[in-house]
Each structure stands twice: as structure tokens, then as C-alpha cells.
Amino acid sequence: MARPRQAATLGWRLVLPLALVVLWVGLSQVLTSPSAKMMLPPPEAVGGAAAQLALTVHPLFGMPPLLVHAAHSLERLALGYLAAIAVAVPLGIAIGYFRGADTYVNFLVQAMRPISPVAWIPLALAWFGVGITTVVFIVFYGAFFPIVANTIAGVRGTSRTYVRAAVASGCGQLRILRRIILPAALPTILTGMRVGLGVGWMSIVAAELVGTQSGLGYLISEARFHLDIESVVVGMLAIGVLGVLSDRGMRWLQTVLVPWQPRA
Amino acid sequence: MAVKVEAVGVGKRYDGRRPSDAIVALRDFTLQIFAGEFLAIVGPSGCGKSTFLNAVAGLERIDEGRLFMDGVPITKAGADRGVCFQDFALFPWMTVRENVEFSLEAQGRPRAERREIARKYIELVQLSRFEDRYPYELSGGMKQRCALARLVAGDPAVLLMDEPLASVDAQTRLILQNEILRIWGENRPTAQRKTVIFVTHSIDEAVFLADRIAVMTSRPGQLKEIVVNPLPRPREERLRGEPTFSRLTMDIWDLIRDAAVKAIET
């Protein structure tokens, strides 16, 4: 029962991207002047660039450059993102649970939230120089706030009835936190982690544009410098594909960690 | 008979935003509940029945009067009292077994012992086939049976039930009433029964279940009358058709009707 339906929805999901590709092909047939090609490279040119980047071994790296850049980006993303989770989740729980923590930290958190990760790049470069640390820091910063905000909301949103039921059983504070509030907040925390991963992707490209000598953001920036617009598009598509895959991973994690919610 | 729970002149007020918004939920509420007794509390909506139950549970402080259990003032919640909430309050992230085990877990009992006790009570409410299911996979009646098992698994001396059958359908309700009597220990001698305080807005439910029925006035809630139930135990289904049953139900309704009508109008 479930399988054919799943296949059908997958088909439907591809309709819109395919329509865009068709539109792209159509436009590239019409817009053939050199300047137009700079604005919208034809699909076959992008395909050629993609094959070049993904299949030819780079003499310096010993691997196809697209894989090297993607691997570097993924490594930095993972470091910054995991660090953000490690700090934001405990902090969010503390802010949500303890009144005191709320008064001292929440104001700062709310004030820093609207400052875009991109705005931190100059300072980060000054602190950490060109290299992986700057990029990891920017990813950390970008992923941090959605996670902390959702963790706070999840903890605050825990139904009073559950807490009362636990208190009525003679349950202590720590156990209430561990067995009631954390699981009750978990779906919201995971939503924050999912949003945070998306922001992490956006941040990493911005940071790599200026902060490093490798990564997908660097690939885009470097290609632009050489007026290699096809490779720019390849870099963008690679980010899109990896973004979808990592979001899939997060959704899978949700179903594993929250088995007690009815599947939508 | 020994007094298990005693309320002497209990008063409870909820402060509103302004002084004029304050609500007096209970005023000078005095009641004795005996050990092993099944006491039902009925009264018009908003008469403070649930407030009293929560106060006995130790979930709410009282403003006036005194509240005792076994002669000791009640100051906080404890494992000697179990609460069954109207909306079940099953923890959605725990399976049936984990829910039933929870009060034992809160008491710090070892895992193997918890599991054994939980299995016994899950069997008692006939949920053995569902012990690894999550609450969202259960019907309303099954959820309520799970909540009953959780309630008694921790072996509290006093069972506090706040309209436990309010959210199940009418037929399930009749079945679960018998279930509650079985879990309470109707077939055991009085000395081995638990003490039950059962809040309900359903008069016939109170008449079918309880030894005594405390009828409350509308807000501020005071004790209007205590009706002693002459129906014999064990309560059998056919009692629902007896003239005594309907007469008692009618008498209690007479006590509440005016206040209940007023509660709707205001």
C-alpha cells in the first residue's frame, strides 16, 4: 500500500524541478548571444562543466575537484553544526527551564539573533584568519540561533498536565527534566536542528566565498573570478543536492528519535 | 472506621488580575473520607471538586483550613496518593509499559521489579497485547485502562480520580466503571481496599460506584450533603435498573439541579 503511494509522491515532487529544467532548456534555445549566455549558461554547457569538475582528477588533489570541495564543505559544516547543537541545546534547556537563566541570557540571545552570520565574517577573519576556523565559526553562529530558540520554545511549551502528572507520582525535579520535559521538547528541538542545518548551509557558502581556499563556496567564487559561469551553476546545484540530502537525513533522524508521534 | 483523609474548613481562592477577578473555589469545606471507602464527589460545574482533589494530591496549596492524610498535614505530592486525570495525561513518548512503570520509576525501584509489577497491572486491565504500543496507537478506552494501571501500579493508599471517564464514549464508560471497581478491590474485604476519592459530574456513575456521595454547592464550593449509598456490593449491572438506583440518582439530582441550572446561565 505505502510503496506505490510513495513512488507517486516522489514523481510529483520532481514535476516542478523538471518544469524548471524544461524552461531552462527552452530559454537557452532563444537566448544565444554571448552576453545572454553569461547570464544563463545553456544546460549542456553546465553539464559539461559538471562532468569536468566531478570526473576529471585534479593533478593537485588526486581527486575530482568537485568532490574535494564538497568534502571540505561537509567537514566544516559538520564541525560548526555539531558544535552549535552541543552548545545551543543545553543552553536552550537552561533558559527554558530555569527562570534565572532566562533573565540573564535571553536578552543577549535575542539581541544577537538578528545579526546575520555574514555580518560576522570580517570580525571572524580578523580573529581566526583565512582558513577552516573562520568558516566553522560562521556555520556555528548561523545554526546556533534556530536551535536555541526552538529548544527554549519546546521546553516552555511542555504541557503542564504532564508535569503535574509526574509531580503527582512523587517525581523529583531532575527526573521530570529528563523523563518529561526533554522528550516533550524533543520534536521542537529537532525542528530547530533542521532549520539550523539549512541556515548552516547558507552560512557556509557565504563564509567560503571569502574565508578559505577550498569548499563549494570557494569553487563558486573562484569560478566567478574566471568568468566560468557554468562552474558557478555547478557549485550552486551541488549545494542544492547536498542540502536536500542532509534535510532527508534530519527527517529520518526525527522518525527514529520520535517514534511516538503518528506519521504524517 | 479509620479516617484516611480529612478536610477541616478548607478554603481556596484564585487571585485574578484585579481583586474583583478573584474566585473563591472552596469555602469552609469540611469532609472526612474513611480508609477503604469509595467516595464520590458530585456538584455543579465549577464547584471546586477538582480543586479539592488537587489539594489532596498536594498539587495545589490551600489558603485556609487544614488538610490531613492519616492525621498528617498534606504539604506536597507523594507516592502514597495516585492521581488519575480527566484527559488521561499518559506520556506520549512512553509505551504502555513505560507509562505504567513510571510511578515505580519515580519511587526509584529497580528495573526488574518495575517490569514485573507493571506486567501484572497491564494484565489486570487487559492490555498485555499492547504493552509496547505508544498512546497514540490506543483507543480512548484503552488509554483510560492504561491510565488506571499506571494509577495503581505505584500502590498508592489513596486513589484520586478527576472525572476519569469524562472523555470516553457512553458504552465504554459503563464497562470501565466495572473495571474501576475491580481495580479498587471491591471483592476484597474493606480493610484491604484502597481509599478512593472520585470526582464526577455524572450522578448515576457516582451512584453505581460509590459508598457515599458528597454533594457540593455551587461556587464557592461547600459540602451540601453526604448521601449514603444503600446499594449492596458487589455492584452488579442489574442494579442500574433497580428502583433504589433511580430513586437515589433522582434525589441527588434534586440536590444539585437549581445550582446546575444557574451554572449554565451564568
Short mmCIF file of C-alpha atoms in Angstrom, two decimals:
data_model
loop_
_atom_site.label_atom_id
_atom_site.label_comp_id
_atom_site.label_asym_id
_atom_site.label_seq_id
_atom_site.Cartn_x
_atom_site.Cartn_y
_atom_site.Cartn_z
CA MET A 1 0.00 0.00 0.00
CA ALA A 2 2.61 2.51 1.10
CA ARG A 3 5.12 1.83 -1.68
CA PRO A 4 3.18 2.88 -4.78
CA ARG A 5 1.94 5.96 -2.96
CA GLN A 6 5.48 6.89 -2.02
CA ALA A 7 6.59 6.45 -5.63
CA ALA A 8 3.71 8.63 -6.78
CA THR A 9 4.60 11.45 -4.37
CA LEU A 10 8.25 11.24 -5.40
CA GLY A 11 7.11 11.64 -9.00
CA TRP A 12 5.02 14.66 -8.10
CA ARG A 13 7.93 16.22 -6.23
CA LEU A 14 10.04 16.05 -9.38
CA VAL A 15 7.42 17.76 -11.53
CA LEU A 16 8.38 21.30 -10.55
CA PRO A 17 12.17 20.88 -10.82
CA LEU A 18 11.71 19.17 -14.20
CA ALA A 19 9.48 22.02 -15.38
CA LEU A 20 12.24 24.45 -14.43
CA VAL A 21 14.77 22.41 -16.41
CA VAL A 22 12.46 22.44 -19.41
CA LEU A 23 12.09 26.19 -19.05
CA TRP A 24 15.86 26.48 -18.81
CA VAL A 25 16.38 24.44 -21.97
CA GLY A 26 13.74 26.49 -23.78
CA LEU A 27 15.25 29.81 -22.74
CA SER A 28 18.76 28.74 -23.71
CA GLN A 29 17.46 27.96 -27.23
CA VAL A 30 16.22 31.55 -27.54
CA LEU A 31 18.95 33.44 -25.68
CA THR A 32 22.02 32.62 -27.70
CA SER A 33 24.04 35.86 -27.63
CA PRO A 34 27.34 35.69 -25.67
CA SER A 35 26.09 38.15 -23.04
CA ALA A 36 22.91 36.15 -22.54
CA LYS A 37 24.98 33.02 -22.09
CA MET A 38 26.83 34.77 -19.31
CA MET A 39 23.51 35.36 -17.56
CA LEU A 40 22.06 31.92 -18.22
CA PRO A 41 24.51 29.29 -19.38
CA PRO A 42 22.87 26.59 -21.50
CA PRO A 43 22.24 23.26 -19.79
CA GLU A 44 24.66 21.31 -21.95
CA ALA A 45 27.47 23.73 -21.03
CA VAL A 46 26.69 23.30 -17.34
CA GLY A 47 26.54 19.55 -17.84
CA GLY A 48 29.95 19.65 -19.47
CA ALA A 49 31.37 21.72 -16.59
CA ALA A 50 29.82 19.33 -14.09
CA ALA A 51 31.38 16.32 -15.83
CA GLN A 52 34.69 18.12 -15.89
CA LEU A 53 34.54 19.00 -12.20
CA ALA A 54 33.14 15.72 -10.97
CA LEU A 55 35.01 13.22 -13.11
CA THR A 56 38.46 14.55 -14.02
CA VAL A 57 41.09 14.01 -11.40
CA HIS A 58 42.71 17.23 -10.28
CA PRO A 59 46.52 16.98 -10.52
CA LEU A 60 46.98 18.67 -7.15
CA PHE A 61 44.28 16.89 -5.08
CA GLY A 62 44.43 13.49 -6.74
CA MET A 63 40.64 13.56 -6.82
CA PRO A 64 37.95 15.30 -8.88
CA PRO A 65 37.77 18.91 -7.65
CA LEU A 66 34.01 18.90 -7.05
CA LEU A 67 34.38 16.00 -4.60
CA VAL A 68 37.27 17.70 -2.82
CA HIS A 69 35.36 20.95 -2.42
CA ALA A 70 32.20 19.19 -1.34
CA ALA A 71 34.12 17.11 1.19
CA HIS A 72 35.76 20.20 2.66
CA SER A 73 32.43 22.00 2.92
CA LEU A 74 30.78 18.99 4.54
CA GLU A 75 33.57 18.66 7.09
CA ARG A 76 33.32 22.30 8.15
CA LEU A 77 29.55 22.17 8.16
CA ALA A 78 29.61 19.10 10.40
CA LEU A 79 32.07 20.69 12.83
CA GLY A 80 30.24 24.01 13.12
CA TYR A 81 26.82 22.37 13.20
CA LEU A 82 27.65 19.77 15.84
CA ALA A 83 29.30 22.43 17.98
CA ALA A 84 26.15 24.56 17.63
CA ILE A 85 23.98 21.63 18.78
CA ALA A 86 26.32 20.88 21.68
CA VAL A 87 26.05 24.44 22.97
CA ALA A 88 22.56 25.51 21.89
CA VAL A 89 20.56 22.54 23.18
CA PRO A 90 21.83 22.63 26.80
CA LEU A 91 21.67 26.43 26.82
CA GLY A 92 18.13 26.40 25.43
CA ILE A 93 17.05 23.88 28.05
CA ALA A 94 18.55 26.01 30.82
CA ILE A 95 16.90 29.19 29.53
CA GLY A 96 13.58 27.45 29.08
CA TYR A 97 13.62 25.65 32.40
CA PHE A 98 15.23 27.97 34.92
CA ARG A 99 13.78 31.41 35.42
CA GLY A 100 17.19 32.82 36.44
CA ALA A 101 18.97 31.73 33.29
CA ASP A 102 16.17 33.30 31.31
CA THR A 103 16.67 36.80 32.73
CA TYR A 104 20.42 36.79 32.19
CA VAL A 105 20.81 35.10 28.85
CA ASN A 106 17.64 35.53 26.88
CA PHE A 107 18.13 39.24 26.24
CA LEU A 108 21.58 38.66 24.80
CA VAL A 109 20.35 35.78 22.67
CA GLN A 110 17.50 37.85 21.28
CA ALA A 111 19.82 40.79 20.53
CA MET A 112 22.35 38.66 18.65
CA ARG A 113 19.78 36.73 16.69
CA PRO A 114 19.07 39.35 14.00
CA ILE A 115 22.79 39.84 13.27
CA SER A 116 23.31 37.79 10.11
CA PRO A 117 26.17 35.27 10.10
CA VAL A 118 27.51 37.10 7.06
CA ALA A 119 27.94 40.25 9.14
CA TRP A 120 30.37 38.36 11.36
CA ILE A 121 32.72 37.39 8.52
CA PRO A 122 35.00 40.45 8.77
CA LEU A 123 35.46 40.00 12.52
CA ALA A 124 35.88 36.26 12.19
CA LEU A 125 38.57 36.79 9.56
CA ALA A 126 40.35 39.20 11.88
CA TRP A 127 40.19 36.70 14.74
CA PHE A 128 40.84 33.41 13.01
CA GLY A 129 42.37 34.41 9.67
CA VAL A 130 41.65 32.72 6.35
CA GLY A 131 41.00 29.06 6.99
CA ILE A 132 38.74 26.43 8.40
CA THR A 133 38.19 28.06 11.83
CA THR A 134 36.54 31.13 10.34
CA VAL A 135 34.15 29.02 8.30
CA VAL A 136 33.33 26.71 11.22
CA PHE A 137 32.65 29.74 13.40
CA ILE A 138 30.25 31.25 10.86
CA VAL A 139 28.38 27.95 10.50
CA PHE A 140 28.22 27.63 14.27
CA TYR A 141 26.80 31.11 14.59
CA GLY A 142 24.22 30.60 11.85
CA ALA A 143 22.99 27.24 13.13
CA PHE A 144 23.06 28.25 16.78
CA PHE A 145 20.07 30.58 16.98
CA PRO A 146 17.36 28.50 15.34
CA ILE A 147 18.38 25.61 17.59
CA VAL A 148 18.46 27.62 20.79
CA ALA A 149 15.20 29.42 20.02
CA ASN A 150 13.35 26.18 19.26
CA THR A 151 14.78 24.43 22.30
CA ILE A 152 13.52 27.24 24.53
CA ALA A 153 10.11 27.09 22.87
CA GLY A 154 9.97 23.31 23.23
CA VAL A 155 10.82 23.35 26.92
CA ARG A 156 8.40 26.20 27.61
CA GLY A 157 5.67 24.51 25.61
CA THR A 158 5.70 21.31 27.69
CA SER A 159 2.12 20.69 28.72
CA ARG A 160 1.50 21.44 32.39
CA THR A 161 -0.63 18.33 32.63
CA TYR A 162 2.38 16.07 32.04
CA VAL A 163 4.44 17.90 34.62
CA ARG A 164 1.60 17.71 37.12
CA ALA A 165 1.11 14.01 36.47
CA ALA A 166 4.81 13.45 37.10
CA VAL A 167 4.79 15.57 40.26
CA ALA A 168 1.76 13.64 41.48
CA SER A 169 3.76 10.42 41.11
CA GLY A 170 6.28 11.81 43.56
CA CYS A 171 8.81 12.51 40.82
CA GLY A 172 11.88 14.68 41.56
CA GLN A 173 12.96 17.77 39.58
CA LEU A 174 15.83 16.10 37.74
CA ARG A 175 13.76 13.15 36.67
CA ILE A 176 10.99 15.50 35.49
CA LEU A 177 13.55 17.28 33.35
CA ARG A 178 14.94 14.05 31.91
CA ARG A 179 11.79 11.98 31.51
CA ILE A 180 9.10 14.61 30.90
CA ILE A 181 10.42 17.93 29.68
CA LEU A 182 13.19 16.69 27.40
CA PRO A 183 11.09 14.16 25.49
CA ALA A 184 8.19 16.63 25.33
CA ALA A 185 10.51 19.25 23.85
CA LEU A 186 12.38 16.87 21.54
CA PRO A 187 10.20 17.28 18.42
CA THR A 188 10.55 21.06 18.64
CA ILE A 189 14.30 20.78 19.27
CA LEU A 190 14.64 18.59 16.18
CA THR A 191 12.71 21.13 14.14
CA GLY A 192 15.19 23.75 15.32
CA MET A 193 18.06 21.47 14.32
CA ARG A 194 16.56 21.05 10.89
CA VAL A 195 16.19 24.79 10.40
CA GLY A 196 19.67 25.28 11.84
CA LEU A 197 21.13 22.91 9.28
CA GLY A 198 19.56 24.92 6.49
CA VAL A 199 20.98 28.16 7.89
CA GLY A 200 24.29 26.35 8.30
CA TRP A 201 24.37 25.62 4.58
CA MET A 202 23.61 29.23 3.74
CA SER A 203 26.30 30.43 6.13
CA ILE A 204 29.00 28.08 4.92
CA VAL A 205 28.80 29.21 1.32
CA ALA A 206 28.97 32.86 2.37
CA ALA A 207 31.96 32.16 4.61
CA GLU A 208 33.79 30.11 1.98
CA LEU A 209 33.35 32.83 -0.62
CA VAL A 210 35.94 34.87 1.25
CA GLY A 211 37.26 32.84 4.15
CA THR A 212 39.08 29.88 2.59
CA GLN A 213 40.87 28.38 -0.41
CA SER A 214 38.53 25.41 -0.79
CA GLY A 215 34.92 24.33 -0.42
CA LEU A 216 31.86 24.80 -2.60
CA GLY A 217 31.63 28.49 -1.75
CA TYR A 218 35.24 28.92 -2.82
CA LEU A 219 34.52 26.97 -6.01
CA ILE A 220 31.74 29.42 -6.86
CA SER A 221 33.77 32.48 -6.03
CA GLU A 222 36.80 31.21 -7.93
CA ALA A 223 34.73 30.30 -10.99
CA ARG A 224 33.14 33.73 -10.97
CA PHE A 225 36.60 35.30 -10.91
CA HIS A 226 37.44 33.37 -14.08
CA LEU A 227 34.06 34.25 -15.64
CA ASP A 228 33.37 30.49 -15.64
CA ILE A 229 29.65 30.91 -15.10
CA GLU A 230 28.94 27.23 -15.87
CA SER A 231 31.03 26.13 -12.88
CA VAL A 232 29.21 28.70 -10.74
CA VAL A 233 25.95 26.93 -11.57
CA VAL A 234 27.52 23.52 -10.93
CA GLY A 235 28.54 24.73 -7.46
CA MET A 236 25.04 26.00 -6.79
CA LEU A 237 23.45 22.75 -7.92
CA ALA A 238 25.86 20.74 -5.76
CA ILE A 239 24.80 22.76 -2.71
CA GLY A 240 21.16 22.20 -3.57
CA VAL A 241 21.61 18.45 -3.87
CA LEU A 242 23.61 18.15 -0.65
CA GLY A 243 21.07 20.38 1.13
CA VAL A 244 18.21 18.10 0.13
CA LEU A 245 20.17 15.00 1.20
CA SER A 246 21.09 16.43 4.60
CA ASP A 247 17.50 17.54 5.19
CA ARG A 248 16.38 14.00 4.35
CA GLY A 249 18.84 12.76 6.94
CA MET A 250 17.34 15.06 9.54
CA ARG A 251 13.84 13.87 8.75
CA TRP A 252 14.98 10.30 9.09
CA LEU A 253 16.51 11.21 12.45
CA GLN A 254 13.17 12.66 13.51
CA THR A 255 11.34 9.42 12.79
CA VAL A 256 13.99 7.45 14.69
CA LEU A 257 14.15 9.72 17.73
CA VAL A 258 10.43 10.44 17.93
CA PRO A 259 8.78 7.08 17.29
CA TRP A 260 5.82 8.03 19.45
CA GLN A 261 4.28 10.52 17.06
CA PRO A 262 1.82 9.39 14.42
CA ARG A 263 3.44 9.51 10.99
CA ALA A 264 2.02 12.25 8.84
CA MET B 1 -13.62 3.09 60.68
CA ALA B 2 -10.35 4.94 60.46
CA VAL B 3 -10.32 8.37 58.86
CA LYS B 4 -7.92 8.35 55.93
CA VAL B 5 -8.27 11.87 54.55
CA GLU B 6 -9.73 14.77 56.44
CA ALA B 7 -10.53 18.31 55.34
CA VAL B 8 -11.36 20.85 58.02
CA GLY B 9 -12.66 24.26 56.95
CA VAL B 10 -10.65 24.23 53.75
CA GLY B 11 -10.71 27.40 51.66
CA LYS B 12 -9.08 28.10 48.30
CA ARG B 13 -9.03 31.34 46.38
CA TYR B 14 -7.65 32.05 42.93
CA ASP B 15 -6.43 35.62 42.56
CA GLY B 16 -7.24 37.29 39.28
CA ARG B 17 -5.60 40.21 37.57
CA ARG B 18 -7.66 42.60 39.69
CA PRO B 19 -9.05 41.96 43.17
CA SER B 20 -12.57 41.81 41.72
CA ASP B 21 -11.48 38.92 39.47
CA ALA B 22 -10.60 36.70 42.41
CA ILE B 23 -12.52 33.44 42.52
CA VAL B 24 -13.32 31.61 45.72
CA ALA B 25 -13.24 27.95 44.68
CA LEU B 26 -13.72 26.41 48.11
CA ARG B 27 -15.01 27.90 51.35
CA ASP B 28 -15.17 26.21 54.71
CA PHE B 29 -15.10 22.76 53.11
CA THR B 30 -15.18 20.02 55.69
CA LEU B 31 -15.22 16.32 54.88
CA GLN B 32 -13.93 13.03 56.25
CA ILE B 33 -13.02 10.15 53.99
CA PHE B 34 -12.63 6.74 55.60
CA ALA B 35 -9.99 4.16 54.88
CA GLY B 36 -11.12 1.68 52.22
CA GLU B 37 -14.04 3.84 51.25
CA PHE B 38 -15.14 4.74 47.74
CA LEU B 39 -16.29 8.32 47.98
CA ALA B 40 -17.71 10.20 45.03
CA ILE B 41 -17.92 13.97 44.87
CA VAL B 42 -20.59 15.46 42.65
CA GLY B 43 -21.67 19.03 42.19
CA PRO B 44 -22.44 21.67 39.58
CA SER B 45 -19.74 22.71 37.11
CA GLY B 46 -17.07 24.89 38.66
CA CYS B 47 -17.96 23.99 42.24
CA GLY B 48 -14.37 23.29 43.23
CA LYS B 49 -14.45 19.46 43.12
CA SER B 50 -11.25 19.27 41.13
CA THR B 51 -9.64 21.92 43.30
CA PHE B 52 -10.25 19.78 46.35
CA LEU B 53 -8.84 16.71 44.63
CA ASN B 54 -5.71 18.58 43.57
CA ALA B 55 -5.27 19.88 47.10
CA VAL B 56 -5.41 16.32 48.47
CA ALA B 57 -2.93 15.30 45.76
CA GLY B 58 -0.61 18.03 47.00
CA LEU B 59 -0.63 19.75 43.63
CA GLU B 60 -2.30 22.90 44.96
CA ARG B 61 -1.92 24.75 48.22
CA ILE B 62 -4.95 25.66 50.27
CA ASP B 63 -5.43 29.15 51.69
CA GLU B 64 -7.49 28.31 54.74
CA GLY B 65 -8.25 25.37 56.93
CA ARG B 66 -6.37 22.13 57.28
CA LEU B 67 -5.98 19.01 55.22
CA PHE B 68 -4.74 15.72 56.66
CA MET B 69 -3.88 12.29 55.47
CA ASP B 70 -3.54 9.69 58.23
CA GLY B 71 -3.56 12.61 60.64
CA VAL B 72 -0.53 14.24 59.00
CA PRO B 73 -0.93 17.61 57.24
CA ILE B 74 -0.64 17.36 53.45
CA THR B 75 2.09 19.68 52.21
CA LYS B 76 3.24 18.15 48.94
CA ALA B 77 2.61 15.42 46.40
CA GLY B 78 3.68 11.90 47.24
CA ALA B 79 3.61 8.30 46.11
CA ASP B 80 1.05 7.47 48.81
CA ARG B 81 -1.55 9.21 46.65
CA GLY B 82 -2.14 8.46 42.99
CA VAL B 83 -3.93 10.80 40.61
CA CYS B 84 -5.90 9.87 37.52
CA PHE B 85 -6.53 12.89 35.34
CA GLN B 86 -9.54 13.62 33.21
CA ASP B 87 -7.60 13.69 29.94
CA PHE B 88 -5.57 10.57 30.86
CA ALA B 89 -2.27 12.53 30.89
CA LEU B 90 -0.47 9.48 29.53
CA PHE B 91 3.05 10.42 28.48
CA PRO B 92 3.01 10.19 24.67
CA TRP B 93 6.72 9.33 24.48
CA MET B 94 6.37 6.28 26.69
CA THR B 95 4.91 2.93 25.71
CA VAL B 96 2.05 1.45 27.71
CA ARG B 97 4.57 -0.45 29.81
CA GLU B 98 6.77 2.60 30.44
CA ASN B 99 3.74 4.65 31.41
CA VAL B 100 2.60 2.02 33.88
CA GLU B 101 6.13 1.71 35.23
CA PHE B 102 6.53 5.44 35.68
CA SER B 103 5.38 5.86 39.26
CA LEU B 104 7.58 2.92 40.25
CA GLU B 105 10.45 4.56 38.42
CA ALA B 106 9.77 7.77 40.32
CA GLN B 107 9.99 5.76 43.52
CA GLY B 108 13.40 4.53 42.40
CA ARG B 109 12.51 0.82 42.23
CA PRO B 110 14.90 -1.43 40.31
CA ARG B 111 14.07 -2.20 36.70
CA ALA B 112 13.32 -5.90 37.03
CA GLU B 113 10.89 -5.31 39.87
CA ARG B 114 9.22 -2.47 37.96
CA ARG B 115 8.74 -4.64 34.95
CA GLU B 116 7.20 -7.45 36.92
CA ILE B 117 4.74 -5.21 38.75
CA ALA B 118 3.85 -3.36 35.55
CA ARG B 119 3.18 -6.64 33.75
CA LYS B 120 0.76 -7.65 36.47
CA TYR B 121 -1.27 -4.47 36.23
CA ILE B 122 -1.19 -4.37 32.45
CA GLU B 123 -2.66 -7.85 32.54
CA LEU B 124 -5.25 -6.67 35.05
CA VAL B 125 -6.53 -4.07 32.58
CA GLN B 126 -6.18 -6.49 29.65
CA LEU B 127 -3.60 -4.53 27.71
CA SER B 128 -0.92 -7.23 27.57
CA ARG B 129 -1.02 -7.35 23.78
CA PHE B 130 -0.42 -3.62 23.63
CA GLU B 131 2.30 -3.12 26.19
CA ASP B 132 4.84 -1.93 23.62
CA ARG B 133 2.45 0.44 21.89
CA TYR B 134 2.50 4.19 22.22
CA PRO B 135 -0.59 6.04 23.45
CA TYR B 136 -1.43 7.43 20.00
CA GLU B 137 -1.97 3.84 18.86
CA LEU B 138 -4.63 3.18 21.51
CA SER B 139 -8.38 3.79 21.54
CA GLY B 140 -9.89 6.10 24.17
CA GLY B 141 -10.98 3.19 26.34
CA MET B 142 -7.56 1.54 26.12
CA LYS B 143 -5.86 4.80 27.06
CA GLN B 144 -8.07 5.07 30.10
CA ARG B 145 -7.30 1.48 31.11
CA CYS B 146 -3.62 2.23 30.75
CA ALA B 147 -4.07 5.30 32.95
CA LEU B 148 -5.83 3.12 35.54
CA ALA B 149 -2.96 0.63 35.51
CA ARG B 150 -0.47 3.46 35.92
CA LEU B 151 -2.55 4.83 38.78
CA VAL B 152 -2.50 1.63 40.82
CA ALA B 153 0.94 0.28 39.84
CA GLY B 154 2.69 2.51 42.35
CA ASP B 155 0.41 1.03 45.03
CA PRO B 156 -0.84 4.33 46.49
CA ALA B 157 -3.12 4.09 49.52
CA VAL B 158 -5.42 6.77 48.17
CA LEU B 159 -6.66 6.93 44.58
CA LEU B 160 -7.69 10.37 43.41
CA MET B 161 -9.74 10.30 40.23
CA ASP B 162 -10.73 13.50 38.48
CA GLU B 163 -13.57 12.65 36.09
CA PRO B 164 -11.53 9.76 34.71
CA LEU B 165 -14.28 8.62 32.36
CA ALA B 166 -15.33 12.01 31.05
CA SER B 167 -13.66 11.59 27.68
CA VAL B 168 -14.70 8.06 26.73
CA ASP B 169 -17.95 7.15 25.00
CA ALA B 170 -21.05 6.13 26.95
CA GLN B 171 -20.74 2.36 26.45
CA THR B 172 -17.03 2.21 27.18
CA ARG B 173 -17.84 4.22 30.25
CA LEU B 174 -20.19 1.57 31.63
CA ILE B 175 -17.56 -1.13 31.04
CA LEU B 176 -14.80 0.90 32.64
CA GLN B 177 -16.92 1.60 35.72
CA ASN B 178 -16.84 -2.13 36.46
CA GLU B 179 -13.14 -2.13 35.73
CA ILE B 180 -12.57 0.63 38.27
CA LEU B 181 -14.45 -1.31 40.94
CA ARG B 182 -12.37 -4.40 40.19
CA ILE B 183 -9.10 -2.47 40.44
CA TRP B 184 -10.23 -0.74 43.61
CA GLY B 185 -10.72 -4.16 45.17
CA GLU B 186 -14.48 -4.44 45.54
CA ASN B 187 -14.19 -8.18 46.03
CA ARG B 188 -11.76 -7.82 48.89
CA PRO B 189 -12.72 -7.04 52.49
CA THR B 190 -12.92 -3.31 53.29
CA ALA B 191 -9.66 -3.32 55.20
CA GLN B 192 -7.78 -4.37 52.06
CA ARG B 193 -9.42 -1.89 49.75
CA LYS B 194 -7.83 1.34 48.70
CA THR B 195 -9.40 4.67 49.54
CA VAL B 196 -10.92 6.37 46.52
CA ILE B 197 -11.96 9.97 46.02
CA PHE B 198 -13.79 10.07 42.73
CA VAL B 199 -14.85 13.36 41.22
CA THR B 200 -17.53 13.16 38.58
CA HIS B 201 -20.34 15.22 37.10
CA SER B 202 -22.28 12.07 36.28
CA ILE B 203 -24.72 11.27 39.08
CA ASP B 204 -25.53 7.72 38.03
CA GLU B 205 -21.82 6.99 37.79
CA ALA B 206 -21.42 8.18 41.37
CA VAL B 207 -24.38 6.06 42.47
CA PHE B 208 -23.09 2.94 40.73
CA LEU B 209 -19.57 3.24 42.12
CA ALA B 210 -19.55 4.94 45.49
CA ASP B 211 -20.21 4.02 49.11
CA ARG B 212 -21.01 7.62 49.90
CA ILE B 213 -21.67 10.57 47.65
CA ALA B 214 -20.62 14.05 48.73
CA VAL B 215 -22.83 16.65 47.08
CA MET B 216 -21.33 20.10 46.75
CA THR B 217 -22.91 23.52 46.39
CA SER B 218 -22.03 25.83 43.51
CA ARG B 219 -19.09 28.17 43.90
CA PRO B 220 -17.76 28.82 46.47
CA GLY B 221 -17.84 25.07 46.96
CA GLN B 222 -19.11 23.83 50.26
CA LEU B 223 -20.41 20.47 51.33
CA LYS B 224 -24.18 20.42 50.84
CA GLU B 225 -24.98 16.90 51.87
CA ILE B 226 -23.48 13.44 52.17
CA VAL B 227 -25.65 10.69 50.73
CA VAL B 228 -25.01 7.17 51.96
CA ASN B 229 -25.49 4.64 49.19
CA PRO B 230 -27.57 1.64 50.32
CA LEU B 231 -26.89 -0.44 47.18
CA PRO B 232 -25.23 -3.77 48.03
CA ARG B 233 -21.74 -4.78 46.92
CA PRO B 234 -20.52 -6.19 44.66
CA ARG B 235 -22.32 -3.81 42.35
CA GLU B 236 -23.83 -5.77 39.54
CA GLU B 237 -25.06 -4.45 36.23
CA ARG B 238 -28.68 -5.26 37.03
CA LEU B 239 -28.58 -2.72 39.88
CA ARG B 240 -28.72 0.01 37.24
CA GLY B 241 -32.35 -0.99 36.64
CA GLU B 242 -33.38 -1.17 40.29
CA PRO B 243 -35.86 1.37 41.68
CA THR B 244 -33.39 2.19 44.50
CA PHE B 245 -30.79 3.14 41.90
CA SER B 246 -33.05 5.55 40.03
CA ARG B 247 -34.54 6.99 43.21
CA LEU B 248 -31.08 7.75 44.59
CA THR B 249 -29.99 9.28 41.30
CA MET B 250 -33.11 11.44 41.32
CA ASP B 251 -32.64 12.52 44.95
CA ILE B 252 -29.10 13.68 44.24
CA TRP B 253 -30.19 15.47 41.10
CA ASP B 254 -32.79 17.30 43.21
CA LEU B 255 -29.97 18.50 45.44
CA ILE B 256 -27.92 19.84 42.56
CA ARG B 257 -30.46 20.89 39.94
CA ASP B 258 -31.01 24.53 40.88
CA ALA B 259 -27.30 25.21 41.18
CA ALA B 260 -26.58 23.33 37.95
CA VAL B 261 -29.15 25.38 36.05
CA LYS B 262 -27.63 28.53 37.45
CA ALA B 263 -24.15 27.36 36.47
CA ILE B 264 -25.29 27.12 32.85
CA GLU B 265 -26.96 30.52 32.90
CA THR B 266 -24.07 32.49 34.34
#
